CSV table of C-alpha atoms in Angstrom, one decimal:
chain,number,residue,atom,x,y,z
U,1,MET,CA,-0.5,-3.0,-32.9
U,2,SER,CA,-3.5,-0.8,-33.8
U,3,ILE,CA,-6.0,0.6,-31.4
U,4,ARG,CA,-8.6,-1.8,-32.7
U,5,GLU,CA,-6.4,-4.8,-32.1
U,6,ALA,CA,-5.6,-3.5,-28.6
U,7,LEU,CA,-9.3,-3.1,-27.8
U,8,VAL,CA,-10.2,-6.5,-29.1
U,9,GLY,CA,-7.3,-7.9,-27.0
U,10,VAL,CA,-8.8,-6.4,-23.9
U,11,PHE,CA,-12.5,-6.7,-24.5
U,12,THR,CA,-12.6,-9.6,-27.0
U,13,ASP,CA,-14.4,-9.4,-30.3
U,14,ASP,CA,-17.8,-10.6,-29.0
U,15,PRO,CA,-20.4,-7.8,-29.4
U,16,VAL,CA,-22.3,-9.1,-26.4
U,17,ASN,CA,-19.2,-8.8,-24.2
U,18,TRP,CA,-18.8,-5.2,-25.5
U,19,ALA,CA,-22.4,-4.5,-24.4
U,20,LYS,CA,-21.7,-5.9,-21.0
U,21,TRP,CA,-18.6,-3.7,-20.7
U,22,ALA,CA,-20.7,-0.7,-21.7
U,23,VAL,CA,-23.1,-1.5,-18.8
U,24,VAL,CA,-20.2,-1.8,-16.4
U,25,PHE,CA,-18.8,1.6,-17.4
U,26,ALA,CA,-22.3,3.1,-17.1
U,27,ILE,CA,-22.6,1.7,-13.6
U,28,LEU,CA,-19.2,3.0,-12.8
U,29,ILE,CA,-20.1,6.5,-13.9
U,30,GLY,CA,-23.6,6.4,-12.4
U,31,GLY,CA,-22.1,5.2,-9.1
U,32,TYR,CA,-20.5,8.6,-8.7
U,33,PHE,CA,-24.0,10.2,-8.9
U,34,ILE,CA,-24.8,8.1,-5.8
U,35,ALA,CA,-21.4,8.3,-4.0
U,36,ILE,CA,-20.9,12.1,-4.1
U,37,PRO,CA,-24.1,13.1,-2.4
U,38,LEU,CA,-23.8,10.2,0.0
U,39,TYR,CA,-20.3,11.2,0.8
U,40,LYS,CA,-21.3,14.8,1.6
U,41,LYS,CA,-24.2,13.6,3.7
U,42,VAL,CA,-22.3,11.1,5.8
U,43,SER,CA,-19.3,13.4,6.1
U,44,HIS,CA,-21.5,16.1,7.5
U,45,SER,CA,-23.3,13.8,9.9
U,46,VAL,CA,-20.0,12.6,11.5
U,47,SER,CA,-18.3,16.0,11.4
U,48,LEU,CA,-17.3,18.0,14.4
U,49,GLU,CA,-19.0,21.0,12.9
U,50,ARG,CA,-22.4,19.3,13.2
U,51,LYS,CA,-21.7,18.4,16.9
U,52,ARG,CA,-20.7,22.0,17.5
U,53,ASP,CA,-23.9,23.3,15.9
U,54,ILE,CA,-26.0,20.9,18.1
U,55,ALA,CA,-24.2,22.1,21.2
U,56,ARG,CA,-24.7,25.7,20.3
U,57,SER,CA,-28.5,25.1,19.7
U,58,ARG,CA,-28.7,23.6,23.2
U,59,ASP,CA,-26.7,26.5,24.6
U,60,HIS,CA,-23.9,24.1,25.8
U,61,VAL,CA,-21.0,26.5,25.3
U,62,ILE,CA,-18.3,27.3,27.8
U,63,LYS,CA,-15.7,30.1,27.3
U,64,ALA,CA,-12.2,29.1,28.4
U,65,SER,CA,-9.2,31.5,28.8
U,66,LEU,CA,-5.7,30.7,27.9
U,67,VAL,CA,-3.5,30.2,30.9
U,68,ARG,CA,-0.2,29.1,29.2
U,69,LYS,CA,1.0,27.7,25.9
U,70,HIS,CA,3.9,25.5,25.0
U,71,PRO,CA,5.6,25.1,21.6
U,72,ILE,CA,6.3,21.7,20.2
U,73,GLY,CA,8.5,20.9,17.2
U,74,GLU,CA,11.0,22.7,15.0
U,75,THR,CA,11.8,26.4,15.3
U,76,GLY,CA,9.6,28.4,13.0
U,77,HIS,CA,7.2,25.5,12.5
U,78,TYR,CA,5.8,25.0,16.0
U,79,ASN,CA,2.8,23.0,16.9
U,80,TRP,CA,1.3,24.4,20.1
U,81,ARG,CA,-0.2,22.9,23.2
U,82,GLY,CA,-2.6,25.3,24.9
U,83,TYR,CA,-3.8,25.1,28.5
U,84,TYR,CA,-7.2,26.7,29.1
U,85,ARG,CA,-9.0,27.4,32.4
U,86,TYR,CA,-12.8,27.5,32.6
U,87,THR,CA,-15.4,27.4,35.3
U,88,LEU,CA,-18.2,24.8,35.4
U,89,ASP,CA,-20.7,24.4,38.2
U,90,GLY,CA,-18.6,26.8,40.3
U,91,GLU,CA,-15.6,24.6,40.0
U,92,GLU,CA,-12.5,25.8,38.1
U,93,ARG,CA,-11.1,23.2,35.6
U,94,GLU,CA,-8.4,23.0,32.9
U,95,TYR,CA,-8.7,22.0,29.3
U,96,HIS,CA,-5.7,21.0,27.1
U,97,ALA,CA,-5.8,21.8,23.4
U,98,TYR,CA,-3.5,21.0,20.5
U,99,PHE,CA,-2.9,23.4,17.6
U,100,LYS,CA,-1.0,22.3,14.5
U,101,HIS,CA,1.3,24.7,12.6
U,102,PRO,CA,0.5,27.5,11.5
U,103,ALA,CA,-2.4,27.8,14.0
U,104,THR,CA,-1.5,29.2,17.5
U,105,PRO,CA,-3.6,29.0,20.6
U,106,PRO,CA,-6.2,31.8,20.7
U,107,VAL,CA,-6.7,33.8,23.9
U,108,TYR,CA,-10.2,32.5,24.3
U,109,LEU,CA,-11.4,29.0,23.3
U,110,TYR,CA,-15.0,28.0,23.1
U,111,LEU,CA,-15.7,24.5,24.5
U,112,TYR,CA,-18.8,22.6,23.7
U,113,TYR,CA,-20.6,19.5,25.0
U,114,LEU,CA,-23.6,17.5,23.8
U,115,ASP,CA,-25.1,15.9,26.9
U,116,ASP,CA,-22.3,15.5,29.5
U,117,PRO,CA,-20.4,18.7,30.5
U,118,LYS,CA,-17.4,16.5,31.4
U,119,LYS,CA,-17.0,15.5,27.8
U,120,LEU,CA,-15.9,18.8,26.3
U,121,PHE,CA,-14.5,19.4,22.8
U,122,SER,CA,-13.5,22.5,20.9
U,123,TYR,CA,-13.9,23.1,17.2
U,124,GLU,CA,-10.9,25.4,16.8
U,125,GLU,CA,-8.2,23.0,17.8
U,126,PHE,CA,-6.6,20.3,15.6
U,127,HIS,CA,-8.4,17.0,15.5
U,128,TYR,CA,-7.3,13.7,14.0
U,129,GLU,CA,-10.5,12.5,12.3
U,130,ASN,CA,-9.5,8.9,11.7
U,131,HIS,CA,-13.1,7.7,12.4
U,132,LYS,CA,-14.2,9.6,9.3
U,133,ALA,CA,-11.8,7.8,7.1
U,134,ALA,CA,-13.0,4.4,8.2
U,135,ILE,CA,-16.6,5.4,7.5
U,136,LEU,CA,-16.0,7.3,4.2
U,137,LEU,CA,-13.6,4.9,2.5
U,138,PRO,CA,-16.2,2.4,1.4
U,139,ILE,CA,-18.3,5.4,0.0
U,140,ILE,CA,-15.3,6.6,-1.9
U,141,PHE,CA,-14.9,3.2,-3.6
U,142,LEU,CA,-18.6,2.6,-4.0
U,143,PRO,CA,-18.7,3.2,-7.8
U,144,TRP,CA,-15.8,0.7,-8.3
U,145,ILE,CA,-17.4,-1.8,-6.0
U,146,LEU,CA,-20.6,-1.6,-7.9
U,147,ALA,CA,-18.8,-1.9,-11.2
U,148,LEU,CA,-16.9,-5.0,-10.0
U,149,ALA,CA,-20.2,-6.5,-8.8
U,150,ALA,CA,-21.7,-5.8,-12.2
U,151,MET,CA,-18.7,-7.5,-13.9
U,152,VAL,CA,-19.2,-10.6,-11.8
U,153,LEU,CA,-23.0,-10.7,-12.2
U,154,LEU,CA,-22.8,-10.2,-15.9
U,155,GLY,CA,-20.2,-12.9,-16.3
U,156,ILE,CA,-17.9,-10.8,-18.5
U,157,GLU,CA,-15.2,-12.7,-20.4
U,158,ARG,CA,-11.8,-11.4,-19.6
U,159,PRO,CA,-9.2,-12.7,-22.1
U,160,GLY,CA,-5.7,-13.5,-20.9
U,161,LEU,CA,-6.8,-14.2,-17.3
């Protein structure tokens, strides 16, 4: 089987169908010109770094000191649980942080809050950012979604299906 026969087998021998496929591939490639900047913008807007910067601009920063640390996991590849003490409104409190290997708990940890000082977070500790995946997954597949929509709207003939 030659390359020409293989292409005709996939895309048919109709020149109009070939033009439709060219439009679909152009939309697929052009979709990345939309998806990449959109991904960067949305990723930054839901990032912990952005929240930290907002808290710093409002001067909502608390310095906490390491009280104790506890290793978790295999020897030589420890994850760490750090316990920090800080003072807020004259009351001494404790903050628990998780550090994934190879990071170890620092002596001082900066804690941030946006509006409520009871909802503290730190930028330095490990965070599972599952919420970002749920938001960014459709953006990652946006070019393919647009290409499939173009295939349906153009009514492309697909031989063998």
